[in-house]
JSON list of C-alpha atoms in Angstrom, two decimals:
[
{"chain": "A", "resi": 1, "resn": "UNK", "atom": "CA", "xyz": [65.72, 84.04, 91.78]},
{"chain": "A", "resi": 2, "resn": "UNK", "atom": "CA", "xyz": [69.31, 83.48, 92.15]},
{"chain": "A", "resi": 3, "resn": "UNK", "atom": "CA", "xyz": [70.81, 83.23, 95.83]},
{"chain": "A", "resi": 4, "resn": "UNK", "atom": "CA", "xyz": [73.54, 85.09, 97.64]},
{"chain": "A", "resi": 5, "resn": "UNK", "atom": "CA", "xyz": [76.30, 83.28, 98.38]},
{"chain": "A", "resi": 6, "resn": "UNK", "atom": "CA", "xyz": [76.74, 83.24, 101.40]},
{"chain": "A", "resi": 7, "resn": "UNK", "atom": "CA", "xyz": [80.28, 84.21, 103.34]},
{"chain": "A", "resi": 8, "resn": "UNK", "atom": "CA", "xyz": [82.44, 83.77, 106.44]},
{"chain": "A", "resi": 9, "resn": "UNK", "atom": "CA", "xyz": [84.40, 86.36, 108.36]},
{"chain": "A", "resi": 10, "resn": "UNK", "atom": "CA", "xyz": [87.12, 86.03, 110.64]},
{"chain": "A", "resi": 11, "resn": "UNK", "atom": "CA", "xyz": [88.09, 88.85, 113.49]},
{"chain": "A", "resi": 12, "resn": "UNK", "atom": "CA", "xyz": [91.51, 88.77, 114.33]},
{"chain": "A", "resi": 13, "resn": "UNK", "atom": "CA", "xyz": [93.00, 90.44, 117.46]},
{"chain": "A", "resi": 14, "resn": "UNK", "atom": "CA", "xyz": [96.18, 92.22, 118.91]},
{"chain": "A", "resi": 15, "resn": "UNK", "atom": "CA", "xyz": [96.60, 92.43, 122.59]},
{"chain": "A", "resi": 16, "resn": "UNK", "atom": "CA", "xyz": [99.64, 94.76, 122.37]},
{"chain": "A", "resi": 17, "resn": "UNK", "atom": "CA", "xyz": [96.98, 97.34, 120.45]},
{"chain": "A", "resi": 18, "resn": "UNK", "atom": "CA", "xyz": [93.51, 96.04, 121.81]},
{"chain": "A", "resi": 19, "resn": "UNK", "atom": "CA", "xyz": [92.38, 96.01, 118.48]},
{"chain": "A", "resi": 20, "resn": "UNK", "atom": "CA", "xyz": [90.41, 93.98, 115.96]},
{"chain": "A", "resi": 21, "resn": "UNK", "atom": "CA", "xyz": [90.17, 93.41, 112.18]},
{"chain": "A", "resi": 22, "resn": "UNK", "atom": "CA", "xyz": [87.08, 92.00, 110.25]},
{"chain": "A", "resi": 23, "resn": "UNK", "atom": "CA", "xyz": [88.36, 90.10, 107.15]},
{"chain": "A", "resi": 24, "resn": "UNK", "atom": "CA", "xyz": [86.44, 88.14, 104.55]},
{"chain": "A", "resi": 25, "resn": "UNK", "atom": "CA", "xyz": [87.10, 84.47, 103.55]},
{"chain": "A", "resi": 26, "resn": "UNK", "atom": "CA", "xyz": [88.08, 85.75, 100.35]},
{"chain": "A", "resi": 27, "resn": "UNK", "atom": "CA", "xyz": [90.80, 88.24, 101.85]},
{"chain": "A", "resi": 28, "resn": "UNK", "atom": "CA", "xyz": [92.43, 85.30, 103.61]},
{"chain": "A", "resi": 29, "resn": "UNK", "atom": "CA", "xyz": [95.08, 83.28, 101.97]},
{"chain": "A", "resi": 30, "resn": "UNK", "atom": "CA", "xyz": [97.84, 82.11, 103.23]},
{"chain": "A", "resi": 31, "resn": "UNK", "atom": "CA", "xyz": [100.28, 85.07, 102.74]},
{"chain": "A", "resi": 32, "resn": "UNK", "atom": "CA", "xyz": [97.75, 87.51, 104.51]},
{"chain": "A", "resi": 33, "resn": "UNK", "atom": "CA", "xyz": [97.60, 85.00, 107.29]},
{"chain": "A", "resi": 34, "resn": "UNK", "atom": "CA", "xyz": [101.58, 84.32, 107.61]},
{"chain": "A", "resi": 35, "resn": "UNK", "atom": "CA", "xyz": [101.46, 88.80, 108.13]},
{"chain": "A", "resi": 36, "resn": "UNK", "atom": "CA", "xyz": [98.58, 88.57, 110.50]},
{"chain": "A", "resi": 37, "resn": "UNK", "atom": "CA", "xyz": [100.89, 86.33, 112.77]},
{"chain": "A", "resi": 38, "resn": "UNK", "atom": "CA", "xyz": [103.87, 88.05, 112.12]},
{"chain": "A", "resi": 39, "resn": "UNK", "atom": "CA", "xyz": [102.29, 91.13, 112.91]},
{"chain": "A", "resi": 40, "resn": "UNK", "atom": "CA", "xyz": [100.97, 89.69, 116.13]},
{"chain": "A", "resi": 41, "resn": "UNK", "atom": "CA", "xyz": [97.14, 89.38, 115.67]},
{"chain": "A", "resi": 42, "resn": "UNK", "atom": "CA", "xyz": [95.57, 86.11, 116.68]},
{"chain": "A", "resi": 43, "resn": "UNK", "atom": "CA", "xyz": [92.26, 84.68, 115.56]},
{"chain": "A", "resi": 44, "resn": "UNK", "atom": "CA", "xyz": [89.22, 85.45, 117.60]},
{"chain": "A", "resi": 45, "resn": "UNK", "atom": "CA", "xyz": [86.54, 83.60, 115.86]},
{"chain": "A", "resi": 46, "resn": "UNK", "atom": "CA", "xyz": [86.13, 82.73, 111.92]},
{"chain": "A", "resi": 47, "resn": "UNK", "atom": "CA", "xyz": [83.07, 81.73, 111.90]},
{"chain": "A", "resi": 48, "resn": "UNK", "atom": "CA", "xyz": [80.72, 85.18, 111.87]},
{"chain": "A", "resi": 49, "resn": "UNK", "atom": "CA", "xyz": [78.23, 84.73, 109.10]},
{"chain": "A", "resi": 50, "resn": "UNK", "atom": "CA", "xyz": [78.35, 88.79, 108.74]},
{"chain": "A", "resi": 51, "resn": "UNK", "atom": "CA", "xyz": [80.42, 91.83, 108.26]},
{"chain": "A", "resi": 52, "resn": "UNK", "atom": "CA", "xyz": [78.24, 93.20, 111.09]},
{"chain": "A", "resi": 53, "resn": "UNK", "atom": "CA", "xyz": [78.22, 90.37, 113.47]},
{"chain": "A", "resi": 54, "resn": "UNK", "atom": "CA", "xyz": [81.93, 90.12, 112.96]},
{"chain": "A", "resi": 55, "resn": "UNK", "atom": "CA", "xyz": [82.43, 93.65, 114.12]},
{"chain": "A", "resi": 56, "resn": "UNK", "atom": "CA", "xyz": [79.94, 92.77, 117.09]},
{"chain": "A", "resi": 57, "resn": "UNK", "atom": "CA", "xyz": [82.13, 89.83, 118.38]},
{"chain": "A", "resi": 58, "resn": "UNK", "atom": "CA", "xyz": [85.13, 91.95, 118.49]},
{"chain": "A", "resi": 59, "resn": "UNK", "atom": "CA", "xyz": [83.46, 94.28, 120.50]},
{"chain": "A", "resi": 60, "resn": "UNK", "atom": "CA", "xyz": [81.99, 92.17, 122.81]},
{"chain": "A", "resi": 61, "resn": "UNK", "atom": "CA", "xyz": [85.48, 91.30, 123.58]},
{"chain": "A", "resi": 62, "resn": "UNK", "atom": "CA", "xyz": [86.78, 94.44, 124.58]},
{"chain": "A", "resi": 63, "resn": "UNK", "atom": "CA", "xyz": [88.41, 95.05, 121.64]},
{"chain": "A", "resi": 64, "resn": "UNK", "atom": "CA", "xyz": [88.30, 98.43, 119.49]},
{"chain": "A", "resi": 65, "resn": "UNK", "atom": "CA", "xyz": [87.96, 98.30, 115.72]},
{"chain": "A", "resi": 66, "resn": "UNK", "atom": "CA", "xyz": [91.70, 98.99, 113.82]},
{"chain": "A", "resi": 67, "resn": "UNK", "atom": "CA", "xyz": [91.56, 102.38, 113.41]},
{"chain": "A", "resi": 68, "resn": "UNK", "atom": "CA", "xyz": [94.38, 103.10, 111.18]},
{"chain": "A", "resi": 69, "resn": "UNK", "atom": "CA", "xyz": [97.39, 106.15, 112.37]},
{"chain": "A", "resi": 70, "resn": "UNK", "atom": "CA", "xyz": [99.93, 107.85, 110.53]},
{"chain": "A", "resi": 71, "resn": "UNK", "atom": "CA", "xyz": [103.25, 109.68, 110.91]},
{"chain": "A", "resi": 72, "resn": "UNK", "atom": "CA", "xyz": [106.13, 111.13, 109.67]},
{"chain": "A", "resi": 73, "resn": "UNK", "atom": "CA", "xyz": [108.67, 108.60, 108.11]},
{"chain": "A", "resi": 74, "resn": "UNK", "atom": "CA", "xyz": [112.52, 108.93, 106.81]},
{"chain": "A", "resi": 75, "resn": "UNK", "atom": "CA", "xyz": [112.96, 108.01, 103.63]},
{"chain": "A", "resi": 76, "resn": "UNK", "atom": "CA", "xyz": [115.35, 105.73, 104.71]},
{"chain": "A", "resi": 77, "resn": "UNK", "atom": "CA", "xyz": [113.38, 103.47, 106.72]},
{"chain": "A", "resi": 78, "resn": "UNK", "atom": "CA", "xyz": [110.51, 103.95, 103.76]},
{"chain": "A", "resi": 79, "resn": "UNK", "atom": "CA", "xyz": [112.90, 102.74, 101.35]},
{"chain": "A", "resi": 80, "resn": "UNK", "atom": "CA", "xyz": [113.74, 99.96, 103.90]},
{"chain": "A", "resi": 81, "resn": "UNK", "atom": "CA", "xyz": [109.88, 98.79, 104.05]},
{"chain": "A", "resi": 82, "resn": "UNK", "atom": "CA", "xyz": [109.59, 99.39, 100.32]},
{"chain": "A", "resi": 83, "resn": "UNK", "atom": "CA", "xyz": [112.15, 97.45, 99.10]},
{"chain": "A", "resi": 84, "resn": "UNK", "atom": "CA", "xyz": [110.54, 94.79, 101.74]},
{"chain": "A", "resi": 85, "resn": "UNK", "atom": "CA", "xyz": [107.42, 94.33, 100.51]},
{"chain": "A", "resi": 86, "resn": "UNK", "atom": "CA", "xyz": [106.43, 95.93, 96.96]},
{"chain": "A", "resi": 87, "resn": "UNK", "atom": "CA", "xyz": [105.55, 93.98, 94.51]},
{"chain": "A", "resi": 88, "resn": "UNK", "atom": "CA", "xyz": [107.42, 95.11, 92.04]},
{"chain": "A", "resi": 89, "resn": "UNK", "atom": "CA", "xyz": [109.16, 98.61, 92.34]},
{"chain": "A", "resi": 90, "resn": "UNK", "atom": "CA", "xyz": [111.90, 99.14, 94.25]},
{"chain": "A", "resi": 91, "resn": "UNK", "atom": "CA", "xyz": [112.64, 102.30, 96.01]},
{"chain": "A", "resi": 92, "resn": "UNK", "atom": "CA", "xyz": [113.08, 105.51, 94.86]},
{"chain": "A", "resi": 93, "resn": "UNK", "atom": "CA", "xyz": [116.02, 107.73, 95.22]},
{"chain": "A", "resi": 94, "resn": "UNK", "atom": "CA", "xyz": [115.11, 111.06, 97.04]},
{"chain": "A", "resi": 95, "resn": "UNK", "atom": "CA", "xyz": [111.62, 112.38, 98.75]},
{"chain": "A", "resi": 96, "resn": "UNK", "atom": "CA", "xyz": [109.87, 115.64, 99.87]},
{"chain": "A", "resi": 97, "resn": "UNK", "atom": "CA", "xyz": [108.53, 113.76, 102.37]},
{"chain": "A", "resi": 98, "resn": "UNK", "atom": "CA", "xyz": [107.38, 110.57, 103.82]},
{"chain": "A", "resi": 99, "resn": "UNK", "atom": "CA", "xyz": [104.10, 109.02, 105.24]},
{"chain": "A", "resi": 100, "resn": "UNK", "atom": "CA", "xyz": [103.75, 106.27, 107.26]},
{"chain": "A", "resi": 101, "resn": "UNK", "atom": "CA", "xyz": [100.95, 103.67, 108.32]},
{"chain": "A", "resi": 102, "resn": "UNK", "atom": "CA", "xyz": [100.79, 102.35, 111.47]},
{"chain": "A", "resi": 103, "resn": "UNK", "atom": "CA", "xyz": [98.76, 100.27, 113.66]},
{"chain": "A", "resi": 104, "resn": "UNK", "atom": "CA", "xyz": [99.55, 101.81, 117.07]},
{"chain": "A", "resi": 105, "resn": "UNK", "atom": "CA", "xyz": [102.23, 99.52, 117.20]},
{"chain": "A", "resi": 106, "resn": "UNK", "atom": "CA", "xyz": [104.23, 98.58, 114.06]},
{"chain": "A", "resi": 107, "resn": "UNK", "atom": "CA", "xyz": [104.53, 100.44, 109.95]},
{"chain": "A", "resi": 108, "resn": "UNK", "atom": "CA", "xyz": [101.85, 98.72, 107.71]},
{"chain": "A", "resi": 109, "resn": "UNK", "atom": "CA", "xyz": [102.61, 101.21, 105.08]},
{"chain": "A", "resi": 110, "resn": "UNK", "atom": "CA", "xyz": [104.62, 103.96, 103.44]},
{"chain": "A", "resi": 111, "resn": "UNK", "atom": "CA", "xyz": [104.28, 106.51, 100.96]},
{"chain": "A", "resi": 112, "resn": "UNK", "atom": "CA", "xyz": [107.12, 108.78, 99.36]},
{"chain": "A", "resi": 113, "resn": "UNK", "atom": "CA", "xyz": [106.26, 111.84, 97.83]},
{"chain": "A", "resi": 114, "resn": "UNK", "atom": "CA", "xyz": [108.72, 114.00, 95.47]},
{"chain": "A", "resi": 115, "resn": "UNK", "atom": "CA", "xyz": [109.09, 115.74, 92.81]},
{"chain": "A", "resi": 116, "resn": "UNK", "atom": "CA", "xyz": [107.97, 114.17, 89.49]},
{"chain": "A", "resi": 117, "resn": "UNK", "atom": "CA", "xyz": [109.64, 111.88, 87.83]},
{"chain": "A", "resi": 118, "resn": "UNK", "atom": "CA", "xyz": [109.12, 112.95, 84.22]},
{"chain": "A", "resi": 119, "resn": "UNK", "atom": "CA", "xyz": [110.51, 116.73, 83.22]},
{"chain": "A", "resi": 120, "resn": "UNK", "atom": "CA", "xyz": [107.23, 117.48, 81.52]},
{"chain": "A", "resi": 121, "resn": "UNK", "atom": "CA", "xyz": [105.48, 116.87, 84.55]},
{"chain": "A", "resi": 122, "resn": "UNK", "atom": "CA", "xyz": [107.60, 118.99, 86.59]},
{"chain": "A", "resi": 123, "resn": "UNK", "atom": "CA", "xyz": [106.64, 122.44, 86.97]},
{"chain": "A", "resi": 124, "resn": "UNK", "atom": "CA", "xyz": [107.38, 123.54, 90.35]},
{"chain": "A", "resi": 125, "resn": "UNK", "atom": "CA", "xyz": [103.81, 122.97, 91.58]},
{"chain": "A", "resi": 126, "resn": "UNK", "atom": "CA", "xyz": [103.26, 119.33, 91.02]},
{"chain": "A", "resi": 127, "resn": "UNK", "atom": "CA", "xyz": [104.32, 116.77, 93.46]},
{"chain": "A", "resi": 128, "resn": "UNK", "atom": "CA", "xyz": [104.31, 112.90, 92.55]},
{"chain": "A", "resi": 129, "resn": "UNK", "atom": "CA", "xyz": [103.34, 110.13, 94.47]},
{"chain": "A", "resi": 130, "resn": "UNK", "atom": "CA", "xyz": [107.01, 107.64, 93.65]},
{"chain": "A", "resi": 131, "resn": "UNK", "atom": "CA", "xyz": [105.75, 104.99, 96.01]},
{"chain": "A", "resi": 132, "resn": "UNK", "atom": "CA", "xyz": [102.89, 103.68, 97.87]},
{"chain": "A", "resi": 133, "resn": "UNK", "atom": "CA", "xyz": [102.94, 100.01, 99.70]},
{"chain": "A", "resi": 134, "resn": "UNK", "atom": "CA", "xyz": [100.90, 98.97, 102.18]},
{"chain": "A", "resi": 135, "resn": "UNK", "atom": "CA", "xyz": [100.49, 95.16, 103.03]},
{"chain": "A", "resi": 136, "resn": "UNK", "atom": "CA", "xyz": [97.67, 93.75, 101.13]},
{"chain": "A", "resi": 137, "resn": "UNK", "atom": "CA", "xyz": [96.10, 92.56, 104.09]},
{"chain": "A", "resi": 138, "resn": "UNK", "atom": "CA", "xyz": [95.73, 96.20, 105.36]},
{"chain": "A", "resi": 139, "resn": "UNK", "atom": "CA", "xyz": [95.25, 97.65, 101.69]},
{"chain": "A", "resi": 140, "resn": "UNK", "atom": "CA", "xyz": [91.99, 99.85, 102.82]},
{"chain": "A", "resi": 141, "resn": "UNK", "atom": "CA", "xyz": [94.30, 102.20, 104.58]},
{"chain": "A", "resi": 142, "resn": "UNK", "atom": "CA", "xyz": [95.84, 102.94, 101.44]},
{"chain": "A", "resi": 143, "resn": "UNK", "atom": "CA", "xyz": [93.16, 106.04, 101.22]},
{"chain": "A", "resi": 144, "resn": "UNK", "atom": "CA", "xyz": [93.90, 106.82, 104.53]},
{"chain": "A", "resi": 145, "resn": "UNK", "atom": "CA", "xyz": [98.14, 107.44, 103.41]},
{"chain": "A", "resi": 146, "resn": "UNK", "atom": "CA", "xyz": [96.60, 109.15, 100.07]},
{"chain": "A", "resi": 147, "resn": "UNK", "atom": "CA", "xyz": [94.73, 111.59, 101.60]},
{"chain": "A", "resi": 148, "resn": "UNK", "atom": "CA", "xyz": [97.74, 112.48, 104.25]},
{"chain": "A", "resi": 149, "resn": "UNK", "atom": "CA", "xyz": [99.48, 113.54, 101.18]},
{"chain": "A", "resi": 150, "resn": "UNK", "atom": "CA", "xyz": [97.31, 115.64, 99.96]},
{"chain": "A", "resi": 151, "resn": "UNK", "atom": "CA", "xyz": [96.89, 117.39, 103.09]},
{"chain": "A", "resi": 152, "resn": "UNK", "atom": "CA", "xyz": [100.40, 118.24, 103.35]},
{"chain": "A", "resi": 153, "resn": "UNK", "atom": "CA", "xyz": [100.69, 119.19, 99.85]},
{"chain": "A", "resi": 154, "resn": "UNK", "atom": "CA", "xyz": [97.87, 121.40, 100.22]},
{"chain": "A", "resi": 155, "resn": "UNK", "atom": "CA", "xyz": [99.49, 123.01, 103.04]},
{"chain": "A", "resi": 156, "resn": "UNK", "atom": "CA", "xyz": [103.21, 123.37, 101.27]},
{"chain": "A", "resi": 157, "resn": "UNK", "atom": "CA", "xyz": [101.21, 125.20, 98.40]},
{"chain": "A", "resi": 158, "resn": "UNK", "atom": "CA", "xyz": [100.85, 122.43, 95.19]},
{"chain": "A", "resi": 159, "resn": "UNK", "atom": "CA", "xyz": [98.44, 122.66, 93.16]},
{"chain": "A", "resi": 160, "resn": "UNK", "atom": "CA", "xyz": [98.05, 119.16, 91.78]},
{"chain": "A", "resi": 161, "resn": "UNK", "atom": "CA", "xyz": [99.33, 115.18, 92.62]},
{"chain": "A", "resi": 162, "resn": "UNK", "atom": "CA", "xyz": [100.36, 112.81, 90.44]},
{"chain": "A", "resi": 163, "resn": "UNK", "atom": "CA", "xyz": [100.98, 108.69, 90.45]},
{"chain": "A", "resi": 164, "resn": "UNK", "atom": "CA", "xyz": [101.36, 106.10, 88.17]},
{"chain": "A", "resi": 165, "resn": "UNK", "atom": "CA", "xyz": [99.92, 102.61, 87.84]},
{"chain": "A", "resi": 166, "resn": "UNK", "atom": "CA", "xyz": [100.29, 99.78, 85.65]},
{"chain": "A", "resi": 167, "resn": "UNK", "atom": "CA", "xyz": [97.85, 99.00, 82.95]},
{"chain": "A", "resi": 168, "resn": "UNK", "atom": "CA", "xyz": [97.47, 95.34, 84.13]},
{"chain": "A", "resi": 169, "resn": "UNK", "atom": "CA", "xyz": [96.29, 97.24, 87.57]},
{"chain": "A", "resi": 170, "resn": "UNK", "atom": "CA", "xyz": [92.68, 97.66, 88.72]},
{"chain": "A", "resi": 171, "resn": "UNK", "atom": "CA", "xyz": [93.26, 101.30, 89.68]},
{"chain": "A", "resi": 172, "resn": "UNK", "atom": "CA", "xyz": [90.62, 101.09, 92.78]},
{"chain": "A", "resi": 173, "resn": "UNK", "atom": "CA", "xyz": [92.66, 102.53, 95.14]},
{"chain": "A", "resi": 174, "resn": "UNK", "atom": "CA", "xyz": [93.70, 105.88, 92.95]},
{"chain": "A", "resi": 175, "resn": "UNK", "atom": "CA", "xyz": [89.12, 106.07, 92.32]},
{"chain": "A", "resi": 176, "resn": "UNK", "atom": "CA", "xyz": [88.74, 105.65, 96.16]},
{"chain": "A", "resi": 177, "resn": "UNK", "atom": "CA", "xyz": [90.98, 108.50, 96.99]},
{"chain": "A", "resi": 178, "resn": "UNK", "atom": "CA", "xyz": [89.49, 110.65, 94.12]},
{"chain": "A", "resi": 179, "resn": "UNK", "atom": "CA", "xyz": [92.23, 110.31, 91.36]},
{"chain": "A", "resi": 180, "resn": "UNK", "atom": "CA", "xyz": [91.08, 110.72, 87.78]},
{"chain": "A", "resi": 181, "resn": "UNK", "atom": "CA", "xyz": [92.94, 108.75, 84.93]},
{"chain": "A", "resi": 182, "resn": "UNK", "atom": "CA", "xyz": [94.29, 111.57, 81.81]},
{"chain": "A", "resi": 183, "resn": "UNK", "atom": "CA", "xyz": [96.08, 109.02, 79.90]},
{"chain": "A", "resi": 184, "resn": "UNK", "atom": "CA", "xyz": [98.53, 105.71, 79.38]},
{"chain": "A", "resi": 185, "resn": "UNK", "atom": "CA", "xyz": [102.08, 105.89, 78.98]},
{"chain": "A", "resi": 186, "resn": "UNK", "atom": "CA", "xyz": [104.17, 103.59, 76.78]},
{"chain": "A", "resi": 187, "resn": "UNK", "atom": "CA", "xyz": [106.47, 102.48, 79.14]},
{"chain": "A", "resi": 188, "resn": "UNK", "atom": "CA", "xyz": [109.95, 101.02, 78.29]},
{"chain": "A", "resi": 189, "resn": "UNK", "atom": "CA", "xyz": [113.57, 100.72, 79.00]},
{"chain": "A", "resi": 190, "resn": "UNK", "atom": "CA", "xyz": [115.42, 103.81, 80.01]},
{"chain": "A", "resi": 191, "resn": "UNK", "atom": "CA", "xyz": [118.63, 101.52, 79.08]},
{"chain": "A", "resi": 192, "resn": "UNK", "atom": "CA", "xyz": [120.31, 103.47, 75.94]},
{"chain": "A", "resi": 193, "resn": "UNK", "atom": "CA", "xyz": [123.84, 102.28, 74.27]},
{"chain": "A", "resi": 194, "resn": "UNK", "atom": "CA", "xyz": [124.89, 106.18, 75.27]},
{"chain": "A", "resi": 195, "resn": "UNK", "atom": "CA", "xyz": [123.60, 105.22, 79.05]},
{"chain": "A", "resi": 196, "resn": "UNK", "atom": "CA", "xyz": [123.72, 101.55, 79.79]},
{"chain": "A", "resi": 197, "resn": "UNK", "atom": "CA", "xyz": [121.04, 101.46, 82.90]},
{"chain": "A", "resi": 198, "resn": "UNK", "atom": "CA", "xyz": [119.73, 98.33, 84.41]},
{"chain": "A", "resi": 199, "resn": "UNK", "atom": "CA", "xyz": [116.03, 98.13, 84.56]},
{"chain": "A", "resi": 200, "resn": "UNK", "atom": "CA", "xyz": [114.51, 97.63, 87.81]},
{"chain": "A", "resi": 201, "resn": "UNK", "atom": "CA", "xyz": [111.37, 98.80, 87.23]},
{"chain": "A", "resi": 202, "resn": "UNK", "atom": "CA", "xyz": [108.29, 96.70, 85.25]},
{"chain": "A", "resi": 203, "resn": "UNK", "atom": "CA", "xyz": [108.36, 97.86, 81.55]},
{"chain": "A", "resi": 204, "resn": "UNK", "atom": "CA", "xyz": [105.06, 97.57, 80.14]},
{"chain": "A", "resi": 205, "resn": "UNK", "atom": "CA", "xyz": [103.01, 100.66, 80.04]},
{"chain": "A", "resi": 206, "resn": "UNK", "atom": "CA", "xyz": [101.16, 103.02, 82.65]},
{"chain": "A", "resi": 207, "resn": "UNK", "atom": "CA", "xyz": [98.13, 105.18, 83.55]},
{"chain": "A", "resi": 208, "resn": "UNK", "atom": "CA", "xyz": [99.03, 108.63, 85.01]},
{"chain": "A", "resi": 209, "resn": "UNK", "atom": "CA", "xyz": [96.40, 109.62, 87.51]},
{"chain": "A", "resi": 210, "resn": "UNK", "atom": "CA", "xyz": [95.60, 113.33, 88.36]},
{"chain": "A", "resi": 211, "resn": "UNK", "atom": "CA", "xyz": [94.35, 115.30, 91.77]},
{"chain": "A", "resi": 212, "resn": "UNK", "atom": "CA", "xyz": [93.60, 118.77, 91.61]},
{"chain": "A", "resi": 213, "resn": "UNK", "atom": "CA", "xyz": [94.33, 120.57, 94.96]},
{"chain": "A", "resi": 214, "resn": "UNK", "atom": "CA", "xyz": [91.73, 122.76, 95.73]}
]
């Protein structure tokens, strides 16, 4: 019979908020924890032996579980926090409209909506996800931006959403907010000795992902 391992969790709070966050031992490095102090949360305790004891201690506290917000967004200050903190895109250069993230105090997130990139894709009832970064120690509210978009796209009349990833990515965030994968694109240089571009955007190929809006 093989054991569970057994793991820690931490609870981290914000007194500006009154909130709490349950994280995992194995969601704490030390870049998450270097944004958890820039981002004002302290540590309550990291030594619950449970998800569900963690999420008791905050309470017991006074504090209220993160419950994530969002809000309209310029694309300006979306490109600002884009351009701060993806990994590896930088931002794009127009929008539809902007989401972002917040944590009843500062942006966690951002995502820029517009139409699609590629001229195949654009048929005046498509609308393509161009950017979506959240900071990986908040990453489930990446569902949370997702499903503002297609809310809003519902309402303006689309009939489908599109977003790329790249093939060396786990796509678990496009599954959780109900994205299916059609197919992998070869990727590239758009550079051309008719066009010289620089390339500021990873090369190797990527999955398109697909939501019908019903």
């Amino acid at each position: 019979m093989v054991e569970k391992t057994s793991e820690w969790y931490w609870v981290f709070y914000k007194e500006s908020t009154n909130h709490y966050i349950v994280l995992a031992d194995r969601d704490i490095d030390r870049d998450n924890r270097w944004v958890l102090h820039r981002d004002d949360y302290e540590v309550l305790t990291d030594c619950c032996r449970s998800r569900e004891q963690a999420e008791k201690y905050g309470k017991e506290y006074g504090y209220q579980r993160l419950k994530y917000k969002t809000h309209p967004i310029s694309l300006r200050e979306a490109c600002g926090f884009v351009n701060a903190h993806h990994r590896h895109h930088i931002s794009p250069q127009g929008h539809k409209f902007s989401i972002a993230l917040y944590d009843g105090d500062i942006v966690i997130g951002v995502i820029i909506a517009g139409r699609p990139v590629s001229r195949m894709q654009d048929d005046g009832l498509t609308l393509e996800v161009t950017r979506c970064c959240v900071k990986e120690v908040y990453k489930n509210g990446i569902t949370k931006l997702y499903a503002a978009v297609y809310r809003v796209a519902q309402a303006m009349g689309y009939e489908r959403i599109i977003t790329y990833t790249l093939e060396t990515e786990s796509g678990t965030s496009m599954k959780a907010a109900n994205f299916k994968r059609k197919h992998i694109s070869k990727g590239g240089s758009w550079n051309s000795p008719s066009r010289q571009r620089e390339n500021k955007h990873p090369l190797e190929a990527k999955y398109l992902w697909e939501l019908q809006i019903s």
